[in-house]
Coordinates of C-alpha atoms and ligand atoms in Angstrom, one line a residue:
M1 CA 70.4 67.3 -64.4
P2 CA 73.2 66.9 -67.0
I3 CA 72.3 64.7 -69.9
S4 CA 74.7 61.8 -70.4
E5 CA 75.8 60.3 -73.6
S6 CA 73.7 57.1 -73.0
M7 CA 70.6 59.2 -72.4
V8 CA 71.1 61.1 -75.6
Q9 CA 71.5 57.7 -77.4
E10 CA 68.2 56.5 -75.8
I11 CA 66.3 59.6 -76.8
V12 CA 67.7 59.4 -80.4
Q13 CA 66.7 55.8 -80.6
E14 CA 63.2 56.5 -79.3
V15 CA 62.7 59.4 -81.7
M16 CA 64.0 57.2 -84.6
A17 CA 61.7 54.4 -83.7
K18 CA 58.7 56.8 -83.7
M19 CA 59.8 58.3 -87.0
Q20 CA 60.1 54.9 -88.6
I21 CA 56.6 53.9 -87.5
A22 CA 55.3 57.3 -88.6
E23 CA 57.2 57.1 -91.9
A24 CA 56.1 53.6 -92.8
P25 CA 53.1 54.7 -94.9
A26 CA 54.9 57.7 -96.4
G27 CA 55.2 57.3 -100.1
K28 CA 53.0 54.2 -99.9
H29 CA 49.5 54.6 -101.3
G30 CA 46.5 53.0 -99.6
I31 CA 48.2 52.0 -96.3
F32 CA 46.6 53.2 -93.1
K33 CA 47.2 52.7 -89.4
D34 CA 43.5 52.3 -88.6
M35 CA 41.0 50.1 -90.3
N36 CA 38.2 52.7 -90.0
D37 CA 40.4 55.3 -91.7
A38 CA 41.2 52.8 -94.5
I39 CA 37.5 52.1 -95.1
E40 CA 36.7 55.8 -95.1
A41 CA 39.3 56.4 -97.8
A42 CA 38.1 53.5 -99.9
K43 CA 34.5 54.9 -99.6
K44 CA 35.7 58.2 -100.9
S45 CA 37.5 56.7 -103.8
E46 CA 34.5 54.5 -104.5
Q47 CA 32.3 57.6 -105.1
I48 CA 34.7 58.5 -107.9
V49 CA 35.1 55.0 -109.4
R50 CA 31.3 54.5 -109.4
C51 CA 31.0 57.5 -111.8
M52 CA 33.9 56.5 -114.0
S53 CA 33.3 55.4 -117.6
M54 CA 34.2 51.8 -118.4
D55 CA 37.0 53.1 -120.6
Q56 CA 38.5 54.9 -117.6
R57 CA 38.4 51.8 -115.5
E58 CA 39.9 49.8 -118.3
K59 CA 42.7 52.3 -118.7
I60 CA 43.7 52.0 -115.0
I61 CA 43.4 48.2 -115.2
S62 CA 45.8 48.1 -118.2
I63 CA 48.3 50.1 -116.2
I64 CA 47.9 47.7 -113.3
R65 CA 48.6 44.8 -115.7
R66 CA 51.8 46.5 -116.9
K67 CA 53.0 47.2 -113.4
I68 CA 52.4 43.6 -112.3
K69 CA 54.6 42.4 -115.2
E70 CA 57.3 45.0 -114.4
N71 CA 57.2 44.0 -110.7
A72 CA 56.6 40.2 -111.1
E73 CA 60.1 39.2 -110.0
V74 CA 60.2 41.7 -107.1
L75 CA 56.8 40.5 -105.9
A76 CA 57.7 36.8 -106.3
R77 CA 60.9 37.2 -104.3
M78 CA 59.2 39.3 -101.7
G79 CA 56.5 36.7 -101.2
V80 CA 59.0 33.8 -100.9
E81 CA 61.2 35.8 -98.5
E82 CA 58.4 37.1 -96.3
T83 CA 56.4 33.9 -96.0
G84 CA 59.2 31.3 -96.5
M85 CA 56.8 29.5 -98.8
G86 CA 56.8 28.6 -102.5
N87 CA 59.4 29.3 -105.2
V88 CA 60.3 32.4 -107.1
G89 CA 60.2 30.9 -110.6
D90 CA 56.6 29.7 -110.2
K91 CA 55.5 32.8 -108.4
I92 CA 56.7 34.9 -111.4
I93 CA 54.5 32.7 -113.7
K94 CA 51.6 33.3 -111.3
H95 CA 52.0 37.0 -111.5
H96 CA 52.1 37.0 -115.3
L97 CA 49.0 34.9 -115.3
V98 CA 47.2 37.5 -113.2
A99 CA 48.4 40.3 -115.4
D100 CA 47.5 38.6 -118.7
T101 CA 44.4 36.6 -118.0
T102 CA 42.4 38.2 -115.1
P103 CA 39.2 39.4 -116.8
G104 CA 38.6 43.2 -116.9
T105 CA 35.6 45.3 -117.8
E106 CA 34.8 43.0 -120.8
D107 CA 33.5 40.6 -118.2
I108 CA 30.7 42.9 -117.3
T109 CA 27.9 42.0 -119.7
T110 CA 24.3 43.0 -120.1
T111 CA 21.3 40.7 -120.7
A112 CA 18.4 42.1 -122.7
W113 CA 14.8 41.2 -123.6
S114 CA 12.9 43.3 -126.1
G115 CA 9.3 42.9 -127.3
D116 CA 5.9 44.4 -127.6
R117 CA 6.0 45.6 -124.0
G118 CA 9.3 47.4 -124.3
L119 CA 12.9 46.7 -123.3
T120 CA 14.3 45.1 -120.2
L121 CA 18.0 44.9 -119.3
I122 CA 19.9 43.2 -116.5
E123 CA 22.8 45.5 -115.8
M124 CA 25.7 44.5 -113.5
G125 CA 26.5 47.3 -111.1
P126 CA 29.0 47.7 -108.3
F127 CA 28.5 46.7 -104.7
G128 CA 30.6 49.7 -103.4
V129 CA 33.5 49.0 -101.0
I130 CA 34.3 45.3 -100.8
G131 CA 36.1 43.8 -97.8
A132 CA 38.6 41.1 -98.9
I133 CA 40.6 38.7 -96.7
T134 CA 43.6 37.1 -98.4
P135 CA 45.8 34.1 -97.7
S136 CA 49.5 33.8 -97.1
T137 CA 49.9 31.2 -99.8
N138 CA 49.3 33.5 -102.9
P139 CA 49.5 36.9 -101.2
S140 CA 50.1 39.4 -103.9
E141 CA 48.6 37.2 -106.6
T142 CA 45.3 37.3 -104.7
V143 CA 45.4 41.0 -103.9
L144 CA 46.2 41.9 -107.5
C145 CA 43.7 39.5 -109.1
N146 CA 40.9 40.6 -106.7
T147 CA 41.6 44.3 -107.3
I148 CA 41.4 44.0 -111.1
G149 CA 38.1 42.1 -110.9
M150 CA 36.6 44.4 -108.2
L151 CA 37.7 47.6 -109.9
A152 CA 36.4 46.3 -113.3
G153 CA 33.1 45.9 -111.6
G154 CA 33.2 49.5 -110.3
N155 CA 34.1 48.8 -106.7
T156 CA 37.0 49.7 -104.5
V157 CA 38.4 47.2 -101.9
V158 CA 39.7 47.0 -98.4
F159 CA 42.1 44.2 -97.7
N160 CA 42.8 42.4 -94.4
P161 CA 45.7 40.2 -95.5
H162 CA 47.3 37.4 -93.7
P163 CA 49.7 39.0 -91.1
A164 CA 52.6 36.8 -92.3
A165 CA 52.3 38.4 -95.8
K166 CA 51.6 42.0 -95.0
K167 CA 54.8 43.4 -96.5
T168 CA 54.2 41.8 -99.9
T169 CA 50.5 42.9 -99.7
I170 CA 51.4 46.5 -98.9
Y171 CA 53.8 46.5 -101.9
A172 CA 51.0 45.2 -104.2
I173 CA 48.4 47.7 -102.9
N174 CA 50.8 50.6 -103.3
L175 CA 51.3 49.5 -106.9
V176 CA 47.6 49.4 -107.9
N177 CA 47.1 52.9 -106.4
E178 CA 50.1 54.2 -108.3
A179 CA 48.5 52.8 -111.4
S180 CA 45.2 54.4 -110.6
L181 CA 46.8 57.8 -110.1
E182 CA 48.8 57.4 -113.3
G183 CA 45.6 56.6 -115.2
G184 CA 43.8 59.7 -113.9
G185 CA 41.9 57.8 -111.2
P186 CA 41.8 58.4 -107.4
D187 CA 44.2 57.2 -104.8
N188 CA 43.0 54.4 -102.4
V189 CA 41.2 52.2 -104.9
A190 CA 42.6 49.4 -102.8
V191 CA 43.6 50.0 -99.1
T192 CA 44.8 48.0 -96.1
V193 CA 46.2 48.6 -92.6
E194 CA 49.9 48.5 -91.6
D195 CA 49.2 45.7 -89.1
P196 CA 46.4 43.4 -90.1
T197 CA 44.9 41.5 -87.1
M198 CA 41.8 39.6 -86.2
E199 CA 40.6 42.9 -84.6
S200 CA 41.0 44.8 -87.9
S201 CA 39.3 42.0 -89.7
N202 CA 36.3 42.2 -87.3
I203 CA 36.0 45.9 -87.8
M204 CA 36.0 45.4 -91.5
M205 CA 33.4 42.6 -91.4
K206 CA 31.1 44.6 -89.2
H207 CA 31.5 48.0 -90.9
K208 CA 28.3 49.6 -92.2
D209 CA 30.0 50.7 -95.5
I210 CA 31.1 47.2 -96.5
P211 CA 28.2 45.3 -98.1
L212 CA 30.2 42.3 -99.4
I213 CA 33.0 40.3 -98.0
V214 CA 35.2 38.0 -100.0
A215 CA 37.3 35.5 -98.0
T216 CA 40.1 33.5 -99.6
G217 CA 41.6 31.0 -97.1
G218 CA 41.1 28.0 -94.9
P219 CA 37.9 26.8 -93.3
G220 CA 38.1 29.2 -90.3
V221 CA 37.9 32.4 -92.3
V222 CA 35.2 31.2 -94.6
T223 CA 33.0 30.2 -91.7
A224 CA 33.7 33.5 -90.0
V225 CA 32.7 35.4 -93.1
L226 CA 29.6 33.4 -93.7
S227 CA 28.6 34.0 -90.0
S228 CA 29.1 37.8 -90.4
G229 CA 25.5 38.5 -91.3
K230 CA 26.6 40.1 -94.6
R231 CA 26.8 38.7 -98.1
G232 CA 29.9 36.6 -98.3
I233 CA 31.9 34.9 -101.0
G234 CA 33.8 32.0 -99.5
A235 CA 36.8 30.6 -101.3
G236 CA 37.9 27.9 -98.9
A237 CA 40.2 24.9 -98.5
G238 CA 40.6 22.0 -100.8
N239 CA 42.3 18.6 -100.9
P240 CA 42.2 17.7 -104.6
P241 CA 42.6 14.0 -105.5
A242 CA 43.9 13.0 -108.9
L243 CA 42.2 9.8 -110.1
V244 CA 44.0 7.6 -112.6
D245 CA 42.0 4.8 -114.3
E246 CA 43.0 1.8 -116.5
T247 CA 42.4 3.8 -119.7
A248 CA 44.8 6.6 -118.9
D249 CA 48.0 7.4 -120.7
V250 CA 49.8 6.5 -117.5
R251 CA 53.2 7.9 -118.4
K252 CA 51.7 11.3 -119.2
A253 CA 49.5 11.1 -116.1
A254 CA 52.6 10.7 -114.0
Q255 CA 54.2 13.7 -115.6
D256 CA 51.1 15.9 -115.4
I257 CA 50.3 15.0 -111.8
V258 CA 53.9 15.6 -110.5
N259 CA 54.1 18.9 -112.5
G260 CA 50.8 20.1 -111.0
C261 CA 51.7 19.0 -107.5
T262 CA 55.1 20.6 -107.4
F263 CA 54.0 24.0 -108.9
D264 CA 54.9 26.7 -106.4
N265 CA 55.8 23.8 -104.0
N266 CA 52.1 22.7 -103.9
L267 CA 50.8 25.9 -102.4
P268 CA 47.9 26.4 -104.9
C269 CA 44.6 25.2 -103.4
I270 CA 43.8 23.5 -106.7
A271 CA 47.1 21.5 -106.8
E272 CA 47.1 17.7 -106.7
K273 CA 47.3 16.7 -103.1
E274 CA 47.1 12.9 -103.4
I275 CA 46.5 10.2 -106.1
V276 CA 43.9 7.5 -106.2
A277 CA 44.7 4.9 -108.9
V278 CA 43.1 1.7 -109.9
S279 CA 45.2 -1.3 -108.9
S280 CA 46.2 -2.4 -112.4
V281 CA 48.0 0.9 -113.0
V282 CA 49.5 1.8 -109.6
D283 CA 52.9 0.1 -110.1
E284 CA 53.4 1.6 -113.6
L285 CA 52.3 5.0 -112.4
M286 CA 54.7 5.0 -109.5
H287 CA 57.5 3.7 -111.8
Y288 CA 57.1 6.7 -114.1
M289 CA 56.8 9.1 -111.1
I290 CA 60.1 7.8 -109.7
T291 CA 62.2 7.1 -112.8
E292 CA 61.1 10.0 -115.0
N293 CA 59.6 12.7 -112.8
D294 CA 62.0 13.2 -109.9
C295 CA 59.9 11.6 -107.1
Y296 CA 61.5 10.2 -104.0
L297 CA 60.0 6.9 -102.7
A298 CA 59.7 7.3 -98.9
S299 CA 60.0 4.1 -96.8
K300 CA 57.5 3.4 -94.0
E301 CA 60.0 4.7 -91.5
E302 CA 60.5 7.9 -93.5
Q303 CA 56.8 8.4 -93.8
D304 CA 56.4 8.1 -90.0
K305 CA 59.2 10.7 -89.5
L306 CA 57.5 13.0 -92.0
V307 CA 54.2 12.7 -90.2
S308 CA 55.9 13.7 -86.9
V309 CA 57.6 16.7 -88.5
V310 CA 54.9 17.9 -90.8
L311 CA 51.9 17.5 -88.4
Q312 CA 52.2 18.6 -84.8
N313 CA 49.3 17.8 -82.5
G314 CA 47.3 17.2 -85.6
R315 CA 48.0 20.7 -87.0
L316 CA 50.1 21.7 -89.9
N317 CA 53.6 22.7 -89.0
R318 CA 53.8 26.1 -90.8
K319 CA 57.6 25.6 -91.2
C320 CA 56.9 22.8 -93.6
V321 CA 54.1 24.4 -95.7
G322 CA 55.2 25.4 -99.2
R323 CA 58.7 24.0 -98.7
D324 CA 60.4 22.0 -101.5
A325 CA 60.7 18.2 -101.3
R326 CA 64.5 18.3 -100.6
T327 CA 64.0 20.7 -97.7
L328 CA 61.2 18.5 -96.2
L329 CA 63.5 15.4 -96.6
S330 CA 66.4 17.2 -94.9
M331 CA 64.1 17.8 -91.9
I332 CA 64.0 14.0 -91.4
G333 CA 67.7 13.5 -92.0
V334 CA 67.5 12.5 -95.7
D335 CA 70.0 14.1 -98.0
A336 CA 68.1 13.6 -101.3
P337 CA 69.7 13.9 -104.7
A338 CA 69.5 17.4 -106.3
N339 CA 66.8 16.5 -108.9
I340 CA 64.2 15.4 -106.3
R341 CA 61.1 17.6 -106.4
C342 CA 58.3 15.4 -104.9
I343 CA 57.9 12.7 -102.3
T344 CA 55.7 9.7 -102.9
F345 CA 54.6 6.4 -101.2
E346 CA 51.7 4.1 -101.3
G347 CA 49.2 4.2 -98.4
P348 CA 45.6 4.0 -97.3
K349 CA 43.3 7.0 -97.8
E350 CA 43.3 7.5 -94.0
H351 CA 47.1 8.0 -93.9
P352 CA 47.7 11.5 -92.3
L353 CA 50.0 12.6 -95.2
I354 CA 47.2 11.7 -97.7
T355 CA 44.0 12.8 -95.9
T356 CA 45.3 16.2 -94.8
E357 CA 45.6 19.2 -97.1
L358 CA 49.4 19.6 -96.6
M359 CA 50.4 22.2 -99.3
M360 CA 53.7 20.5 -99.7
P361 CA 55.1 18.3 -102.5
I362 CA 54.1 15.0 -100.9
L363 CA 52.0 12.8 -103.1
G364 CA 50.6 9.6 -101.5
V365 CA 49.1 7.0 -103.8
V366 CA 46.0 5.2 -102.8
R367 CA 45.2 1.8 -104.4
A368 CA 41.6 1.2 -105.5
K369 CA 40.3 -2.2 -106.5
D370 CA 38.4 -0.8 -109.5
F371 CA 37.0 2.5 -110.9
D372 CA 33.9 2.7 -108.7
D373 CA 36.1 2.1 -105.6
A374 CA 38.5 4.9 -106.9
V375 CA 35.6 7.3 -107.2
E376 CA 34.4 6.5 -103.7
Q377 CA 37.8 7.0 -102.2
A378 CA 38.5 10.2 -104.1
V379 CA 35.1 11.7 -103.0
W380 CA 36.0 10.8 -99.4
L381 CA 39.4 12.4 -99.7
E382 CA 37.9 15.7 -101.1
H383 CA 36.1 16.0 -97.7
G384 CA 33.1 17.7 -99.2
N385 CA 35.0 20.9 -99.9
R386 CA 33.6 20.9 -103.5
H387 CA 36.8 22.6 -104.5
S388 CA 39.0 20.8 -107.1
A389 CA 39.6 17.3 -108.4
H390 CA 41.4 15.9 -111.4
I391 CA 41.2 12.7 -113.5
H392 CA 43.4 10.9 -116.0
S393 CA 41.1 8.7 -118.2
K394 CA 40.1 8.2 -121.8
N395 CA 36.7 6.9 -120.9
V396 CA 34.0 9.6 -121.1
D397 CA 31.6 7.6 -119.0
H398 CA 34.1 7.4 -116.3
I399 CA 34.9 11.1 -116.5
T400 CA 31.2 11.9 -116.3
K401 CA 30.5 9.6 -113.4
Y402 CA 33.4 11.1 -111.4
A403 CA 32.5 14.7 -112.2
K404 CA 28.9 14.1 -110.9
A405 CA 30.0 12.2 -107.8
I406 CA 32.7 14.7 -106.7
D407 CA 30.8 17.8 -107.7
T408 CA 33.8 20.2 -107.5
A409 CA 34.2 23.8 -108.8
I410 CA 37.2 22.6 -110.9
L411 CA 37.8 19.2 -112.6
V412 CA 40.8 19.0 -114.8
K413 CA 40.9 16.0 -117.3
N414 CA 44.2 14.7 -118.6
G415 CA 46.3 17.6 -117.6
P416 CA 48.1 19.3 -114.7
S417 CA 45.9 21.1 -112.1
Y418 CA 47.2 24.5 -113.2
A419 CA 45.5 24.1 -116.6
A420 CA 42.4 25.2 -114.6
L421 CA 44.0 28.6 -114.1
G422 CA 44.5 29.0 -117.9
F423 CA 48.2 27.9 -117.7
G424 CA 48.3 25.1 -120.3
G425 CA 44.5 25.2 -120.5
E426 CA 41.8 27.6 -121.9
G427 CA 40.1 30.2 -119.8
Y428 CA 40.9 33.0 -117.4
A429 CA 42.9 33.0 -114.2
T430 CA 41.8 33.7 -110.7
F431 CA 43.2 33.1 -107.2
T432 CA 39.9 33.2 -105.5
I433 CA 37.9 30.0 -106.2
A434 CA 34.6 30.3 -104.5
S435 CA 34.2 26.6 -103.6
R436 CA 32.0 27.0 -100.5
T437 CA 29.5 29.5 -101.8
G438 CA 29.3 28.2 -105.4
E439 CA 30.5 31.1 -107.5
G440 CA 33.4 29.0 -108.7
L441 CA 36.3 30.8 -110.4
T442 CA 35.6 34.5 -109.5
S443 CA 35.9 37.3 -112.0
A444 CA 34.7 40.9 -112.3
Q445 CA 31.0 39.9 -112.7
T446 CA 31.2 37.9 -109.4
F447 CA 31.7 41.3 -107.7
T448 CA 28.6 43.0 -109.2
K449 CA 25.0 43.3 -108.3
R450 CA 22.3 42.4 -110.9
R451 CA 19.8 45.2 -111.6
R452 CA 16.8 45.1 -113.8
C453 CA 16.2 48.2 -115.9
V454 CA 12.8 48.3 -117.5
M455 CA 11.5 50.6 -120.2
S456 CA 7.8 50.0 -120.6
D457 CA 6.1 49.9 -124.0
S458 CA 9.0 51.7 -125.8
L459 CA 12.4 51.2 -127.4
C460 CA 11.5 48.0 -129.1
I461 CA 12.1 48.7 -132.8
R462 CA 11.8 45.2 -134.2
Ligands
LIG1 P1 44.4 30.9 -93.4 O1 43.0 30.3 -93.3 O2 45.3 30.6 -92.3 O3 44.3 32.4 -93.6 C1 43.6 33.1 -94.6 C2 43.2 34.4 -94.2 O4 42.2 34.4 -93.3 C3 44.3 35.2 -93.5 O5 44.2 36.6 -93.9 C4 44.0 35.1 -92.1 O6 44.5 36.1 -91.3 C5 42.5 35.0 -92.1 N1 41.8 34.3 -91.0 C6 42.0 33.0 -90.6 N2 41.1 32.7 -89.7 C7 40.3 33.7 -89.5 C8 39.1 34.0 -88.7 N3 38.6 33.1 -87.9 N4 38.5 35.2 -88.8 C9 39.0 36.1 -89.7 N5 40.1 35.9 -90.5 C10 40.7 34.8 -90.4 O7 45.0 30.3 -94.8 P2 46.4 30.4 -95.4 O8 47.3 29.4 -94.7 O9 46.9 31.8 -95.5 O10 46.1 29.8 -96.8 C11 45.9 28.5 -97.1 C12 44.5 28.0 -97.1 O11 43.7 28.8 -97.9 C13 44.3 26.6 -97.6 O12 43.3 25.9 -96.9 C14 43.9 26.8 -99.0 O13 43.3 25.7 -99.6 C15 43.0 28.0 -98.9 N6 43.0 28.8 -100.2 C16 41.9 28.7 -100.9 C17 41.8 29.4 -102.1 C18 40.5 29.4 -102.9 O14 40.5 30.1 -103.9 N7 39.5 28.6 -102.6 C19 42.9 30.2 -102.5 C20 44.0 30.2 -101.8 C21 44.1 29.5 -100.6

């Protein structure tokens, strides 16, 4: 049968398509088609990493840090383009935070007792190959931060990222493997699959070579990991309230809260999601939010329209998550001035835009009759996530009472929420805050096992 022009075209297209799929991983380190193959590769590299000196690990980590900085803008743009969420400027800052302040091997410390009966040490050793599930909201930030901490602890890592952020994740994973190779380490210190799915996630969670699973995401994934029968670290959802009492510097509180809320379009799980203020300061606070901090005051009708766009059948409309305030307003037909970066209104704590973790720059303000009422409403709004909360107050008794009542992994006092990540505050950065399982802000030592090494009756020279 003679081959027609169109048949030739069809064959060429078919071959090209196959070549593209086959070529996808070429030149990309740590990317596999099959989850079992990815785990096997991470297991092999783990045998090498386990025997590395701390100096060697640190050398690779320093190259990862350099590469993150060199690629911060590319990663930020890629994350925004692929997920449609957040903004490039803030994502660049987040990548620099990861590069500069994620703890490395210095975080792995030893506890010692010595005395008449000898010397006993607690050493922190690796788990092996860690399985990590990562969110769409901070995709490369989480992958890079997790890898630095896990590698510092002597582990390698298999990622099952959010499918909506796989391209950005693949770029980040390739980057850390290039750093490892450049530093004399093995390939595949971090791996993933080309097409992450629930199935690949299940394979990872059940695999005999994965002793620890670290889940960063919403309630569904944390529950799944904690039901896996393996040790799990669960970094789950939050809905952080910012409480403002009558002793606060109200003008500064307005600025800090709006800055924290609008950072990366409210994507960070620690970001202010609503305000609870005592009645005597509500009007002043909203005045400063609107006149000095670019907030748009939404009418009742506009709030209702926002509810119907942002929440559909009680679920978050993903097309609104991580969008800026002007885009959200344009979705309800409001052409807001160019400076607007946040939407505000006063409402009860049960208001759907207040009680739901929206991850959008919408800051509802709840009026409380006094401080005790404010604490009660804020605790209710945090929904028992035990994740993050913030307070603006000069009264230490108030701060202490709130801290005990809300019992969260993070409590920022008199600053924007991102101070908790070491941006405008002391301390290190992490993008995995283990709220559900209690480890808090994870770092290299979170990803290690404690081992007791005992020398009986010797080595004490006191
Ligand atoms: P998401 O829960 O939709 O997805 C997170 C990850 O879990 C993705 O990789 C997804 O594919 C996977 N996943 C979801 N359900 C699963 C299940 N049942 N079994 C296995 N895997 C599952 O979250 P998202 O929208 O990407 O991220 C936003 C959420 O994550 C928010 O709730 C936010 O507060 C939370 N978050 C928490 C932290 C933290 O450190 N605590 C950090 C970032 C984000």
